[in-house]
Short mmCIF file of C-alpha atoms in Angstrom, two decimals:
data_model
loop_
_atom_site.label_atom_id
_atom_site.label_comp_id
_atom_site.label_asym_id
_atom_site.label_seq_id
_atom_site.Cartn_x
_atom_site.Cartn_y
_atom_site.Cartn_z
CA UNK D 499 -26.38 51.80 -93.91
CA UNK D 500 -24.01 51.76 -96.80
CA UNK D 501 -20.53 51.82 -94.19
CA UNK D 502 -22.28 49.33 -92.63
CA UNK D 503 -22.98 47.06 -95.86
CA UNK D 504 -19.45 47.76 -97.11
CA UNK D 505 -18.03 46.37 -93.41
CA UNK D 506 -20.23 43.52 -95.20
CA UNK D 507 -18.92 43.30 -98.54
CA UNK D 508 -16.20 41.53 -100.25
CA UNK D 509 -13.80 43.73 -101.38
CA UNK D 510 -12.12 41.17 -104.19
CA UNK D 511 -10.35 43.78 -106.08
CA UNK D 512 -9.71 45.90 -103.21
CA UNK D 513 -10.76 49.26 -105.30
CA UNK D 514 -14.11 49.73 -104.22
CA UNK D 515 -13.80 52.57 -102.02
CA UNK D 516 -11.39 54.32 -105.15
CA UNK D 517 -14.51 53.03 -107.49
CA UNK D 518 -17.62 53.99 -105.70
CA UNK D 519 -16.31 57.37 -105.33
CA UNK D 520 -15.04 58.52 -109.12
CA UNK D 521 -16.20 56.84 -112.33
CA UNK D 522 -17.93 53.40 -110.74
CA UNK D 523 -20.56 55.04 -108.30
CA UNK D 524 -23.40 53.30 -110.30
CA UNK D 525 -21.82 50.27 -110.95
CA UNK D 526 -20.13 49.61 -107.30
CA UNK D 527 -23.63 50.67 -105.76
CA UNK D 528 -26.00 47.96 -107.56
CA UNK D 529 -23.08 46.08 -106.40
CA UNK D 530 -23.75 46.47 -102.94
CA UNK D 531 -27.22 46.37 -103.74
CA UNK D 532 -26.85 42.75 -104.25
CA UNK D 533 -25.13 42.30 -101.84
CA UNK D 534 -27.34 42.64 -99.48
CA UNK D 535 -29.62 41.61 -100.78
CA UNK D 536 -27.82 37.95 -101.07
CA UNK D 537 -28.37 38.59 -97.36
CA UNK D 538 -31.38 39.66 -97.00
CA UNK D 539 -32.48 36.36 -99.15
CA UNK D 540 -30.70 33.54 -96.25
CA UNK D 541 -27.75 33.65 -98.98
CA UNK D 542 -23.89 32.56 -97.03
CA UNK D 543 -21.69 34.41 -99.34
CA UNK D 544 -18.31 32.68 -99.85
CA UNK D 545 -15.57 33.79 -100.17
CA UNK D 546 -13.77 32.40 -103.40
CA UNK D 547 -11.60 33.67 -106.06
CA UNK D 548 -11.99 37.23 -108.42
CA UNK D 549 -15.21 36.49 -110.96
CA UNK D 550 -17.91 36.16 -110.71
CA UNK D 551 -18.03 38.73 -108.39
CA UNK D 552 -20.82 36.76 -106.04
CA UNK D 553 -20.64 33.04 -104.76
CA UNK D 554 -23.25 32.48 -102.90
CA UNK D 555 -25.54 29.55 -101.08
CA UNK D 556 -28.26 28.09 -99.80
CA UNK D 557 -29.94 24.46 -99.02
CA UNK D 558 -27.62 23.72 -100.06
CA UNK D 559 -27.15 24.58 -103.27
CA UNK D 560 -24.41 26.71 -105.21
CA UNK D 561 -25.19 29.97 -107.26
CA UNK D 562 -22.53 32.46 -108.85
CA UNK D 563 -23.56 36.16 -109.66
CA UNK D 564 -21.70 38.37 -111.72
CA UNK D 565 -23.43 41.77 -111.85
CA UNK D 566 -23.04 44.39 -115.02
CA UNK D 567 -24.49 47.15 -115.85
CA UNK D 568 -25.80 49.42 -118.88
CA UNK D 569 -23.11 52.65 -119.03
CA UNK D 570 -23.33 55.75 -121.71
CA UNK D 571 -21.39 55.23 -124.38
CA UNK D 572 -21.27 58.61 -126.00
CA UNK D 573 -19.13 60.56 -123.69
CA UNK D 574 -16.07 62.08 -124.80
CA UNK D 575 -14.84 62.22 -121.74
CA UNK D 576 -14.35 61.07 -118.17
CA UNK D 577 -15.78 63.25 -116.22
CA UNK D 578 -18.17 62.02 -113.74
CA UNK D 579 -22.09 62.21 -114.37
CA UNK D 580 -24.66 61.69 -112.31
CA UNK D 581 -27.35 59.96 -112.94
CA UNK D 582 -30.57 62.88 -113.83
CA UNK D 583 -34.49 61.36 -113.67
CA UNK D 584 -35.42 62.75 -116.22
CA UNK D 585 -34.27 62.56 -120.24
CA UNK D 586 -35.37 65.45 -122.15
CA UNK D 587 -35.86 63.83 -125.34
CA UNK D 588 -39.11 62.69 -123.67
CA UNK D 589 -41.34 65.47 -125.42
CA UNK D 590 -43.87 62.44 -126.30
CA UNK D 591 -45.76 59.18 -125.56
CA UNK D 592 -44.09 57.81 -129.00
CA UNK D 593 -40.16 58.58 -128.11
CA UNK D 594 -40.35 56.69 -124.44
CA UNK D 595 -42.39 53.82 -126.31
CA UNK D 596 -38.94 53.51 -128.53
CA UNK D 597 -36.79 53.54 -126.22
CA UNK D 598 -38.87 50.70 -123.41
CA UNK D 599 -39.43 48.59 -127.14
CA UNK D 600 -35.59 49.20 -128.77
CA UNK D 601 -32.96 51.78 -127.30
CA UNK D 602 -33.01 49.48 -123.46
CA UNK D 603 -32.88 46.49 -125.29
CA UNK D 604 -30.19 47.21 -126.63
CA UNK D 605 -28.62 48.65 -123.81
CA UNK D 606 -28.98 45.85 -122.14
CA UNK D 607 -28.52 43.24 -124.95
CA UNK D 608 -24.51 45.35 -124.88
CA UNK D 609 -23.84 44.23 -121.21
CA UNK D 610 -25.19 40.89 -121.34
CA UNK D 611 -23.50 39.54 -124.64
CA UNK D 612 -20.64 41.43 -123.27
CA UNK D 613 -20.13 38.64 -120.01
CA UNK D 614 -21.46 36.03 -122.14
CA UNK D 615 -18.61 36.18 -124.67
CA UNK D 616 -15.92 37.76 -122.05
CA UNK D 617 -12.72 34.79 -121.76
CA UNK D 618 -9.76 34.74 -119.13
CA UNK D 619 -6.58 33.44 -119.04
CA UNK D 620 -4.93 31.67 -123.03
CA UNK D 621 -4.59 28.08 -122.60
CA UNK D 622 -7.46 27.84 -123.15
CA UNK D 623 -9.43 30.46 -122.57
CA UNK D 624 -12.41 30.21 -120.11
CA UNK D 625 -15.93 31.42 -119.84
CA UNK D 626 -17.50 32.60 -116.58
CA UNK D 627 -18.68 28.84 -116.20
CA UNK D 628 -15.62 27.86 -117.48
CA UNK D 629 -13.97 28.76 -114.39
CA UNK D 630 -12.86 25.55 -111.52
CA UNK D 631 -15.42 27.31 -109.01
CA UNK D 632 -18.51 27.93 -111.28
CA UNK D 633 -18.38 24.30 -114.45
CA UNK D 634 -21.41 22.98 -112.92
CA UNK D 635 -23.78 24.54 -110.87
CA UNK D 636 -26.04 27.64 -112.25
CA UNK D 637 -25.27 31.59 -113.37
CA UNK D 638 -26.67 34.20 -113.39
CA UNK D 639 -25.72 37.27 -114.78
CA UNK D 640 -26.92 40.23 -112.35
CA UNK D 641 -27.87 43.57 -114.41
CA UNK D 642 -29.34 46.90 -113.53
CA UNK D 643 -29.11 50.40 -116.53
CA UNK D 644 -27.81 54.14 -115.61
CA UNK D 645 -27.40 54.42 -119.60
CA UNK D 646 -29.13 57.88 -120.23
CA UNK D 647 -30.40 60.23 -118.04
CA UNK D 648 -34.55 58.35 -116.91
CA UNK D 649 -33.45 54.63 -117.83
CA UNK D 650 -34.25 53.81 -114.31
CA UNK D 651 -37.75 55.04 -115.18
CA UNK D 652 -38.46 51.50 -117.31
CA UNK D 653 -39.66 48.20 -115.50
CA UNK D 654 -38.40 45.00 -116.15
CA UNK D 655 -41.39 44.31 -119.43
CA UNK D 656 -38.96 45.69 -122.15
CA UNK D 657 -35.36 43.00 -120.31
CA UNK D 658 -38.40 39.99 -120.25
CA UNK D 659 -38.82 41.23 -123.99
CA UNK D 660 -35.78 40.54 -124.84
CA UNK D 661 -34.32 38.53 -123.24
CA UNK D 662 -37.71 35.64 -124.21
CA UNK D 663 -37.77 37.31 -127.87
CA UNK D 664 -41.85 38.22 -127.89
CA UNK D 665 -44.07 41.16 -126.82
CA UNK D 666 -47.30 41.04 -124.72
CA UNK D 667 -50.21 43.03 -125.52
CA UNK D 668 -53.35 43.68 -123.95
CA UNK D 669 -56.02 42.70 -125.50
CA UNK D 670 -60.22 41.82 -124.63
CA UNK D 671 -63.03 39.95 -125.58
CA UNK D 672 -66.82 40.56 -125.88
CA UNK D 673 -66.88 40.05 -122.26
CA UNK D 674 -64.15 42.77 -121.61
CA UNK D 675 -62.55 40.37 -120.14
CA UNK D 676 -58.79 40.96 -120.91
CA UNK D 677 -56.95 38.46 -122.82
CA UNK D 678 -52.98 38.66 -123.38
CA UNK D 679 -52.27 38.37 -126.90
CA UNK D 680 -48.39 37.88 -127.60
CA UNK D 681 -46.21 37.68 -130.56
CA UNK D 682 -42.70 37.01 -131.64
CA UNK D 683 -40.24 39.71 -131.43
CA UNK D 684 -36.79 39.29 -135.09
CA UNK D 685 -35.08 42.29 -133.47
CA UNK D 686 -34.34 45.76 -132.16
CA UNK D 687 -33.74 48.48 -133.90
CA UNK D 688 -33.23 51.97 -133.16
CA UNK D 689 -30.34 54.81 -134.88
CA UNK D 690 -29.14 52.17 -137.11
CA UNK D 691 -28.09 49.18 -134.15
CA UNK D 692 -29.28 46.73 -135.33
CA UNK D 693 -29.27 43.66 -132.30
CA UNK D 694 -31.19 40.19 -132.71
CA UNK D 695 -34.16 38.98 -130.21
CA UNK D 696 -33.94 36.57 -127.63
CA UNK D 697 -31.04 36.92 -125.52
CA UNK D 698 -31.73 33.50 -124.49
CA UNK D 699 -32.21 31.93 -127.79
CA UNK D 700 -28.56 32.99 -127.89
CA UNK D 701 -25.35 30.95 -128.66
CA UNK D 702 -23.33 30.10 -124.70
CA UNK D 703 -26.15 31.62 -123.59
CA UNK D 704 -27.45 28.03 -122.99
CA UNK D 705 -24.60 28.43 -119.87
CA UNK D 706 -26.67 31.32 -117.80
CA UNK D 707 -29.30 29.85 -115.96
CA UNK D 708 -30.80 33.46 -114.92
CA UNK D 709 -30.38 37.27 -115.94
CA UNK D 710 -32.15 39.19 -112.55
CA UNK D 711 -33.10 42.81 -112.89
CA UNK D 712 -34.06 45.76 -110.56
CA UNK D 713 -33.85 50.06 -111.03
CA UNK D 714 -33.69 49.69 -106.93
CA UNK D 715 -29.75 49.70 -106.82
CA UNK D 716 -29.21 52.96 -106.13
CA UNK D 717 -28.74 55.28 -103.28
CA UNK D 718 -32.52 56.19 -102.41
CA UNK D 719 -32.83 52.38 -101.69
CA UNK D 720 -30.25 52.40 -98.83
CA UNK D 721 -32.36 55.70 -98.04
CA UNK D 722 -35.41 53.98 -97.90
CA UNK D 723 -34.77 51.27 -96.16
CA UNK D 724 -32.24 52.95 -93.47
CA UNK D 725 -35.30 55.44 -92.46
CA UNK D 726 -38.02 52.98 -92.85
CA UNK D 727 -35.62 51.46 -90.91
CA UNK D 728 -33.00 50.83 -88.42
CA UNK D 729 -32.56 54.70 -88.57
CA UNK D 730 -34.83 56.99 -89.00
CA UNK D 731 -34.85 60.28 -88.35
CA UNK D 732 -36.43 63.28 -87.48
CA UNK D 733 -34.80 66.38 -89.65
CA UNK D 734 -36.14 64.27 -92.23
CA UNK D 735 -38.89 63.73 -94.79
CA UNK D 736 -39.07 60.95 -97.36
CA UNK D 737 -41.46 60.79 -100.11
CA UNK D 738 -42.19 58.82 -102.39
CA UNK D 739 -44.61 58.47 -105.49
CA UNK D 740 -44.71 56.58 -108.74
CA UNK D 741 -46.80 53.40 -110.15
CA UNK D 742 -47.71 49.77 -108.52
CA UNK D 743 -48.56 46.49 -109.65
CA UNK D 744 -52.19 46.05 -109.87
CA UNK D 745 -53.35 42.26 -109.18
CA UNK D 746 -56.97 42.98 -110.62
CA UNK D 747 -57.05 40.11 -113.39
CA UNK D 748 -59.01 43.02 -115.66
CA UNK D 749 -56.24 45.59 -115.28
CA UNK D 750 -53.29 46.15 -118.43
CA UNK D 751 -52.10 50.03 -116.65
CA UNK D 752 -50.34 51.15 -113.02
CA UNK D 753 -51.78 52.32 -110.49
CA UNK D 754 -50.78 55.15 -108.82
CA UNK D 755 -49.10 55.86 -104.95
CA UNK D 756 -47.54 57.99 -102.97
CA UNK D 757 -46.98 58.01 -99.59
CA UNK D 758 -44.21 58.92 -96.97
CA UNK D 759 -41.72 56.52 -96.37
CA UNK D 760 -41.62 54.67 -92.55
CA UNK D 761 -45.46 56.28 -92.19
CA UNK D 762 -48.09 54.12 -90.01
CA UNK D 763 -49.64 51.67 -93.22
CA UNK D 764 -47.31 52.43 -95.84
CA UNK D 765 -46.08 49.64 -97.43
CA UNK D 766 -43.29 47.86 -95.86
CA UNK D 767 -39.85 47.24 -98.11
CA UNK D 768 -37.93 44.57 -99.14
CA UNK D 769 -34.63 44.58 -100.94
CA UNK D 770 -35.67 42.40 -102.95
CA UNK D 771 -39.40 44.06 -103.86
CA UNK D 772 -38.70 45.81 -107.15
CA UNK D 773 -36.14 42.79 -108.74
CA UNK D 774 -36.93 40.25 -111.27
CA UNK D 775 -35.38 36.77 -111.52
CA UNK D 776 -36.05 35.82 -115.42
CA UNK D 777 -35.06 32.15 -115.85
CA UNK D 778 -33.57 31.06 -118.97
CA UNK D 779 -35.93 27.56 -120.92
CA UNK D 780 -32.42 26.43 -122.07
CA UNK D 781 -30.51 26.60 -119.28
CA UNK D 782 -28.04 23.72 -118.76
CA UNK D 783 -28.10 24.53 -114.79
CA UNK D 784 -31.77 26.11 -114.43
CA UNK D 785 -32.26 28.03 -110.93
CA UNK D 786 -35.85 25.76 -109.30
CA UNK D 787 -38.35 27.88 -108.86
CA UNK D 788 -38.55 29.88 -104.74
CA UNK D 789 -35.60 30.12 -104.33
CA UNK D 790 -35.35 33.43 -103.57
CA UNK D 791 -38.20 34.89 -101.56
CA UNK D 792 -38.98 38.64 -102.60
CA UNK D 793 -37.37 38.53 -105.68
CA UNK D 794 -40.10 38.39 -108.52
CA UNK D 795 -40.16 35.53 -111.29
CA UNK D 796 -39.96 35.67 -114.90
CA UNK D 797 -40.58 31.61 -116.36
CA UNK D 798 -42.22 30.13 -119.65
CA UNK D 799 -44.68 27.71 -118.34
CA UNK D 800 -46.52 25.77 -121.28
CA UNK D 801 -45.32 28.55 -123.59
CA UNK D 802 -46.76 31.48 -122.03
CA UNK D 803 -44.83 33.74 -119.96
CA UNK D 804 -46.09 33.51 -116.73
CA UNK D 805 -44.30 36.30 -113.78
CA UNK D 806 -45.09 35.46 -110.20
CA UNK D 807 -45.25 38.29 -107.59
CA UNK D 808 -44.13 38.25 -103.77
CA UNK D 809 -45.58 41.08 -102.25
CA UNK D 810 -48.86 43.21 -102.15
CA UNK D 811 -46.72 46.23 -102.75
CA UNK D 812 -44.46 45.37 -106.56
CA UNK D 813 -43.45 48.81 -108.08
CA UNK D 814 -42.62 49.37 -111.41
CA UNK D 815 -40.88 52.83 -110.84
CA UNK D 816 -40.87 55.08 -108.28
CA UNK D 817 -38.69 59.07 -107.51
CA UNK D 818 -37.36 59.45 -103.81
CA UNK D 819 -38.04 63.03 -102.53
CA UNK D 820 -35.74 63.57 -99.53
CA UNK D 821 -36.51 67.28 -97.72
CA UNK D 822 -35.30 68.63 -94.79
CA UNK D 823 -35.66 72.54 -93.26
CA UNK D 824 -37.74 73.66 -91.63
CA UNK D 825 -40.68 72.51 -92.57
CA UNK D 826 -39.85 69.38 -94.06
CA UNK D 827 -42.73 67.36 -93.53
CA UNK D 828 -44.91 69.87 -95.13
CA UNK D 829 -42.91 70.73 -97.70
CA UNK D 830 -43.04 67.12 -98.55
CA UNK D 831 -46.95 66.11 -98.74
CA UNK D 832 -47.44 69.32 -100.95
CA UNK D 833 -44.85 67.95 -103.47
CA UNK D 834 -46.64 64.84 -102.97
CA UNK D 835 -49.92 66.65 -103.35
CA UNK D 836 -48.73 67.74 -107.10
CA UNK D 837 -47.31 64.41 -107.82
CA UNK D 838 -49.92 62.43 -106.64
CA UNK D 839 -52.59 64.63 -109.00
CA UNK D 840 -50.45 63.51 -112.25
CA UNK D 841 -49.96 60.70 -111.68
CA UNK D 842 -53.98 60.42 -110.69
CA UNK D 843 -54.50 61.55 -114.54
CA UNK D 844 -52.02 59.40 -116.34
CA UNK D 845 -53.50 56.82 -115.01
CA UNK D 846 -57.13 57.25 -116.16
CA UNK D 847 -55.58 58.67 -119.81
CA UNK D 848 -53.53 55.16 -118.78
CA UNK D 849 -56.85 53.03 -118.07
CA UNK D 850 -59.72 54.78 -119.88
CA UNK D 851 -61.42 53.90 -116.42
CA UNK D 852 -61.78 55.35 -112.24
CA UNK D 853 -63.08 52.69 -110.55
CA UNK D 854 -59.80 51.35 -109.40
CA UNK D 855 -58.87 51.49 -105.79
CA UNK D 856 -55.89 53.20 -104.79
CA UNK D 857 -53.01 52.57 -102.02
CA UNK D 858 -53.51 53.95 -99.14
CA UNK D 859 -56.98 55.89 -97.58
CA UNK D 860 -58.79 55.74 -101.55
CA UNK D 861 -58.66 58.79 -101.93
CA UNK D 862 -56.38 61.73 -104.59
CA UNK D 863 -53.93 62.75 -101.38
CA UNK D 864 -51.85 61.14 -99.14
CA UNK D 865 -51.50 61.62 -96.02
#
């Protein structure tokens, strides 16, 4: 399936295969994902100059998209380091919260800032939005995080906090109804590194129409889309488990889920299911709401942050476990049962209630 996606991909630099097979694996996989996402959204991808990465057209509107990734910065050599799903620093909730509230925004901020300060040519030097093919049209930055083990486990909430410069917290009134409180964030600080919050408020950021974020531009995404779609394989079982959005208006904790990919009654996956398009309220050339059909959309409405979900299954975080060999399905179910118990317990602690439904048959097991 990835080979077919590559055959449809416009390799402008003529070095995709070389980078995909070496140190650019993560970023190139992300670009391949973006290509499939745009095509699934009925965009036509136009041949154009080398920059930006994508020139896409839909409903008479042209948009330009530049991809970037948050990458490791402490490597002292060029060795290839495969992404690891678990971070050894996650010793406790406090450390995870620090990474969520400060590490991730600092890494994303660095990746995005490098793009709005990048210039091409000398007479005069041109920003992305000044390039002849882009000028006067919406320009989007697409970002994904690979900077450390476990980086893909975080939802887009940390990115939204950084982009808009405020954080939302749950609170309850006297009747027990959930109320969301917002407070501004001045800066993000971690290990001596300090950056101001509010990317959309930065100089030149008004030239960025939106930021598209995802944590699913990965090989497991292609694997699931293939197995549940055109390439089912009886020789393997793919187990997916994690947490998802709870549509209960009083919910403040994500629901757990676990299922075998491709089984009857399991969620239908789309390319845009884990992505969010964050609209810039100061954009010179805004993108209309609803241009993307499967990608979630975040925007400011009446001074408040609003995020629109496009699916009844919106995963925040998941792991995909691919198992082959004799008894692979039974082995996958056993692993899923163990994962499910931990997910349910974590949910009960976080939500302080047990009266929410769970995905599937409503039991504490997967089918």
